Short mmCIF file of C-alpha atoms in Angstrom, two decimals:
data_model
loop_
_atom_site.label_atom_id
_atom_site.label_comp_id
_atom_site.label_asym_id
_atom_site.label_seq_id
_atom_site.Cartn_x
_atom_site.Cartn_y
_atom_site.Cartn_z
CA UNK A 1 0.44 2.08 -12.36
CA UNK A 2 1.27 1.27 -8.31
CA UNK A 3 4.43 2.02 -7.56
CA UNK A 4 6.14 2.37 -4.01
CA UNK A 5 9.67 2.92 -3.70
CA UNK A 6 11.69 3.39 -0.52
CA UNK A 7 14.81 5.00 -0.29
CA UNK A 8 17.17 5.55 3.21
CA UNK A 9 18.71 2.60 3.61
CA UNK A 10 22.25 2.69 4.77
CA UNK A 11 25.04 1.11 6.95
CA UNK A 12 24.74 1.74 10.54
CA UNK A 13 25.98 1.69 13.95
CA UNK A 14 24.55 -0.26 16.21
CA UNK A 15 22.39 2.27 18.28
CA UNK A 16 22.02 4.60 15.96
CA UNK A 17 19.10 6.06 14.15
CA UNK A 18 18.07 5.78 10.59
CA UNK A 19 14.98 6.83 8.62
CA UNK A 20 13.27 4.89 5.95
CA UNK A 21 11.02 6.92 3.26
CA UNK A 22 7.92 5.00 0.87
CA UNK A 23 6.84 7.30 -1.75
CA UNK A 24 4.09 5.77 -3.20
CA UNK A 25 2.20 6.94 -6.68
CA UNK A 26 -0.91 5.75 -8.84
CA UNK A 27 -3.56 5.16 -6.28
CA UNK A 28 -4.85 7.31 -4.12
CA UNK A 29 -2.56 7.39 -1.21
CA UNK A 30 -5.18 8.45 1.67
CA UNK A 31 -7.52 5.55 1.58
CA UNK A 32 -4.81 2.94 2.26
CA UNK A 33 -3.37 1.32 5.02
CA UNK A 34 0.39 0.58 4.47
CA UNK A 35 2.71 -1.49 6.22
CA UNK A 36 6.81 -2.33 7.08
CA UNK A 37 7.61 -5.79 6.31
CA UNK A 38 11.41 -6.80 6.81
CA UNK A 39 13.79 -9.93 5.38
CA UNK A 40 16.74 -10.22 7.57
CA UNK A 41 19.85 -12.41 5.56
CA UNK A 42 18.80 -15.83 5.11
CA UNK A 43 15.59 -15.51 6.69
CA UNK A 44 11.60 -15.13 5.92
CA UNK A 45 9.75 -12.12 6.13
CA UNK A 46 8.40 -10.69 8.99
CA UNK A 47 5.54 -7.99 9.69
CA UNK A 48 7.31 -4.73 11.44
CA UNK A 49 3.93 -2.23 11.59
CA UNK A 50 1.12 -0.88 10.04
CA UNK A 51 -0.10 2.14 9.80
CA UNK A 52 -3.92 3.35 9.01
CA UNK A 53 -4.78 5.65 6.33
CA UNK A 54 -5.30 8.86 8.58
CA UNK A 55 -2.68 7.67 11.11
CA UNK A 56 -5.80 7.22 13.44
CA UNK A 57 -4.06 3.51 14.43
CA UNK A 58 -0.48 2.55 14.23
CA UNK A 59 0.68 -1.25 15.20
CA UNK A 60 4.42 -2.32 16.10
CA UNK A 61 5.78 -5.68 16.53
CA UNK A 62 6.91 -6.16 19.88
CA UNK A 63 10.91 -6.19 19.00
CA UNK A 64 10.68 -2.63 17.92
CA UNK A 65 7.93 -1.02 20.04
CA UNK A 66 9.58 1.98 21.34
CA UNK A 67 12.24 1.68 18.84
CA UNK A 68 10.42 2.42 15.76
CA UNK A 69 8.08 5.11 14.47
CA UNK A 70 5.76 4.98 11.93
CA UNK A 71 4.21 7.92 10.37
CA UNK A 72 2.75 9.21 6.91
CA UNK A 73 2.84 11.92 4.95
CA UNK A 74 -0.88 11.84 3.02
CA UNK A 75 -0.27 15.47 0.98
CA UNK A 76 3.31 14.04 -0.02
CA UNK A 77 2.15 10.51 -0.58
CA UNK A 78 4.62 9.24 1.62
CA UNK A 79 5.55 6.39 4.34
CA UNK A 80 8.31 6.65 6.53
CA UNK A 81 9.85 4.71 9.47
CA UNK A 82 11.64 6.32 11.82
CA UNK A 83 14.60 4.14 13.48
CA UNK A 84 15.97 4.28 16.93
CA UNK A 85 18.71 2.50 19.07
CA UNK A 86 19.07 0.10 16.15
CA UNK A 87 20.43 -3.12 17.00
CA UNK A 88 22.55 -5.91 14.94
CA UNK A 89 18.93 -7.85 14.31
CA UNK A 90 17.49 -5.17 12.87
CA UNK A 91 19.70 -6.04 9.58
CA UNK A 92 17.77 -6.21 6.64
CA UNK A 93 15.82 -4.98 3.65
CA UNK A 94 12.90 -3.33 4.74
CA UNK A 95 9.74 -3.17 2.10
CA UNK A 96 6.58 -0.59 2.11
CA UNK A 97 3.15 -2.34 0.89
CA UNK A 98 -0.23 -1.46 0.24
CA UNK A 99 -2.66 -3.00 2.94
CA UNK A 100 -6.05 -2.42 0.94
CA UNK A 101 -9.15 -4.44 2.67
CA UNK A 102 -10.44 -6.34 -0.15
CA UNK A 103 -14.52 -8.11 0.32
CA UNK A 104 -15.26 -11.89 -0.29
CA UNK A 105 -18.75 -11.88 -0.18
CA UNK A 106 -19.78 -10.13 3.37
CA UNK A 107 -16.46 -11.20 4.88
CA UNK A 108 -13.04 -8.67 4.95
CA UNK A 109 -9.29 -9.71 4.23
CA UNK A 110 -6.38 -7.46 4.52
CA UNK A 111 -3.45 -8.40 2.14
CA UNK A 112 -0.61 -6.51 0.79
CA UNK A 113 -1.38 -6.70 -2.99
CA UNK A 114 1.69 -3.95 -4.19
CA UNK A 115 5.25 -4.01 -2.36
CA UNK A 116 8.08 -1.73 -3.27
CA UNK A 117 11.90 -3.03 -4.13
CA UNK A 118 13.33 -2.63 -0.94
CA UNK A 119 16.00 -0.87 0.74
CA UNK A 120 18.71 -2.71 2.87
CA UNK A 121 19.44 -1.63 6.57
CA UNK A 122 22.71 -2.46 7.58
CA UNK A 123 23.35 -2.72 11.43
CA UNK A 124 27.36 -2.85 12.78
CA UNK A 125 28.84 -2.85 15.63
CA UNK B 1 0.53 -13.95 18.64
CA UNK B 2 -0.40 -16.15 16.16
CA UNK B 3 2.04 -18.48 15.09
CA UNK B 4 1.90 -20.14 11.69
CA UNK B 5 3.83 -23.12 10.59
CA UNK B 6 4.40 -24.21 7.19
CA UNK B 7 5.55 -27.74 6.09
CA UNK B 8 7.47 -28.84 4.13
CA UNK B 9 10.38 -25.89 4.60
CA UNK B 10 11.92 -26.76 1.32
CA UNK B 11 10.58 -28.69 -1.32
CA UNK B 12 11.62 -30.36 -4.86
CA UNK B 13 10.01 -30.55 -7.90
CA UNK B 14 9.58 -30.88 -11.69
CA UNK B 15 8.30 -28.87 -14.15
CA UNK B 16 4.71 -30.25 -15.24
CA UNK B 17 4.75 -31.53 -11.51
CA UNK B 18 1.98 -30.72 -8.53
CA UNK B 19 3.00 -29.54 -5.16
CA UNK B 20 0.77 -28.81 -1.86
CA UNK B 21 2.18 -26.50 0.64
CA UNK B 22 0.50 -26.27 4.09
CA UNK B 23 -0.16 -23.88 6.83
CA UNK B 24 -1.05 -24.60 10.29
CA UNK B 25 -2.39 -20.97 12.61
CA UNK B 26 -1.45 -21.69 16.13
CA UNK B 27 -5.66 -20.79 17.09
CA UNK B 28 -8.58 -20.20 14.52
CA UNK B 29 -8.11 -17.49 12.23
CA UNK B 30 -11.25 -17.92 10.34
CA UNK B 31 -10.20 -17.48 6.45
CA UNK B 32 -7.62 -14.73 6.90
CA UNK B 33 -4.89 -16.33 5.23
CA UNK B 34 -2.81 -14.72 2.52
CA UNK B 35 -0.56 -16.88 0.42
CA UNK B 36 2.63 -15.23 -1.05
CA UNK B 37 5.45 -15.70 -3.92
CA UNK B 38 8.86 -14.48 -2.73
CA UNK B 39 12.30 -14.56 -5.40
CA UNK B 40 15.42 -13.14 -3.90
CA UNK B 41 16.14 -9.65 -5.12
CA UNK B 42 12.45 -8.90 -5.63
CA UNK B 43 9.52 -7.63 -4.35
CA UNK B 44 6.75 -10.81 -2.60
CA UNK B 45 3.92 -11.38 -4.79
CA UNK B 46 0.39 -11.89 -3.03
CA UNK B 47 -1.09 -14.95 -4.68
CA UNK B 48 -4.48 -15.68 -2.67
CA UNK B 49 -6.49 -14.10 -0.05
CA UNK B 50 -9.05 -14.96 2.24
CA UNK B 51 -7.78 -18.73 2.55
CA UNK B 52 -8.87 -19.19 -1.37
CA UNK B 53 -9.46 -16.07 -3.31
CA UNK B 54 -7.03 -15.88 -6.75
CA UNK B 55 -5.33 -11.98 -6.74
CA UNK B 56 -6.50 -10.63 -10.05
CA UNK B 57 -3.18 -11.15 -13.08
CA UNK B 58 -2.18 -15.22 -10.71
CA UNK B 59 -2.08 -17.89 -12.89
CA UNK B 60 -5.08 -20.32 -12.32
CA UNK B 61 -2.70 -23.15 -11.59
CA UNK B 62 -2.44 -21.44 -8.26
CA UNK B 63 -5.23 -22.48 -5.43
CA UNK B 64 -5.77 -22.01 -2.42
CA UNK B 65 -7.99 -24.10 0.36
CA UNK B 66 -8.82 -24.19 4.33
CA UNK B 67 -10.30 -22.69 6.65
CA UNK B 68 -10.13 -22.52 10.71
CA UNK B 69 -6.17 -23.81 11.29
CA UNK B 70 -5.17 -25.50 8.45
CA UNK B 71 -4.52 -24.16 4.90
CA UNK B 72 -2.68 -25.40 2.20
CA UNK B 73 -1.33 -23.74 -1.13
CA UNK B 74 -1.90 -25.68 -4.61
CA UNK B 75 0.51 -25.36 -7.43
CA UNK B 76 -0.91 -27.49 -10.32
CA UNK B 77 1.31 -27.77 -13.54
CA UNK B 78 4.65 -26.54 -12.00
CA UNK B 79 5.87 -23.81 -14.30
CA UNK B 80 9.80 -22.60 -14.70
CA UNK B 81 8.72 -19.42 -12.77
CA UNK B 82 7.33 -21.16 -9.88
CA UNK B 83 10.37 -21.96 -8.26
CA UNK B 84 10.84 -19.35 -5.32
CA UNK B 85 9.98 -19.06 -1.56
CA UNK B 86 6.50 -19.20 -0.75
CA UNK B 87 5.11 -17.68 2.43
CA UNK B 88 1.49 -17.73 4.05
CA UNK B 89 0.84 -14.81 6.22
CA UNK B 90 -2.31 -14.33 8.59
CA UNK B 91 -4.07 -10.70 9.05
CA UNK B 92 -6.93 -12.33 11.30
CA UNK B 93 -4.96 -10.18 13.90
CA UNK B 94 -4.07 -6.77 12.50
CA UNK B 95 -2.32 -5.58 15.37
CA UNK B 96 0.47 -8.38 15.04
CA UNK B 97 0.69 -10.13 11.14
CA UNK B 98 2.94 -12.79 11.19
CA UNK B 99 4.04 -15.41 8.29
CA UNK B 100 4.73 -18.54 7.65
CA UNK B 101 8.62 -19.35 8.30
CA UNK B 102 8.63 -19.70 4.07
CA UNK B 103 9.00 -22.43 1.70
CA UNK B 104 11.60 -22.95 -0.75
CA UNK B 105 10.59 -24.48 -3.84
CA UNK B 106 13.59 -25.92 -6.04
CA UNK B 107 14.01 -27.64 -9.56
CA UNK B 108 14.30 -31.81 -9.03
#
């Protein structure tokens, strides 16, 4: 059975640092991409990076190029995001998924087909 | 980056009813459009990729349609565990994935 589950979420100050760990188990861990998706309070999800499966290409959204890190961890089966001069927008649960590239015919889709349960970031002044 | 815009933003329904949810890509993503189910406190559900393709375990009421710009979401038969937040999401551009800005889906 997938399961991711991220851990490291905590209250903190604004501009301060925080990292997130995904450990993920039941597939095999090196031949995914896997990706940050965030929900801020009250509002819809939004993409935060993704990260190949040998760390050969990393994206960032442009709010937290800079900020964040992404990195992974393929002989522990783990994710982790790497927080810097964290700001009150940056409030929210963050959530690890599995970014497999599944085939329609000859044509490619990414999705993220398995998400973990979240862990909640909490950004004060 | 692409922006996507879903109509309505909030939506009510019965059970046994059908709803359409839609999905417009600011420029022509092709079919890379990912449809998903979102209820507070849990982890997003993918429904359907590549514009129409049903994720393995989804209920067949759920379908999916469009290509290009415009997509829309299908939920045939509404079913007590339907009602949540429903997002569409495009990967056409890895680099930057954005969604939809979600749709709520209540009980008339």
């Amino acid at each position: 059975e997938v399961q991711l589950v991220e851990s490291g979420g905590a209250s903190v100050q604004r501009g301060g640092s925080l990292r997130l760990s995904c450990a993920a188990s039941g597939f095999t861990f090196n031949t995914y991409r896997m990706s940050w998706v965030r929900q801020a309070p009250g509002k819809g999800l939004e993409w935060v990076s993704s990260i190949s499966s040998s760390s050969a290409t990393i994206y960032y959204r442009d709010s937290v190029k800079g900020r964040f890190t992404s990195s992974r961890d393929n002989d522990k089966n783990s994710l982790y995001l790497e927080m810097s001069s964290l700001r009150d927008d940056d409030t929210a649960v963050y959530y690890c998924a599995r970014v497999p590239l599944n085939y329609v015919g000859s044509e490619s889709y990414y999705l993220m087909d398995f998400w973990g349960p979240g862990t909640l970031v909490t950004v004060s002044p | 980056d692409i922006q996507m815009t879903q109509s309505p933003s909030s939506l009510s329904a019965s059970i046994g009813d059908r709803v359409t949810i839609t999905c417009r890509a600011s420029q022509i993503i092709g079919r890379s459009l990912n449809w998903y189910q979102h209820k507070a406190g849990k982890a997003p559900k993918v429904l359907i990729y590549g514009g129409s393709t049903l994720q393995s375990g989804v209920p067949l009421r759920f379908s999916g349609s469009g290509s290009g710009t415009d997509f829309t979401l299908t939920i045939s038969d509404l079913q007590p565990e339907d009602f949540a937040t429903y997002y569409c999401q495009q990967t056409y551009s890895p680099s930057s994935i954005t969604f939809g800005q979600g749709t709520r889906l209540q009980i008339k």
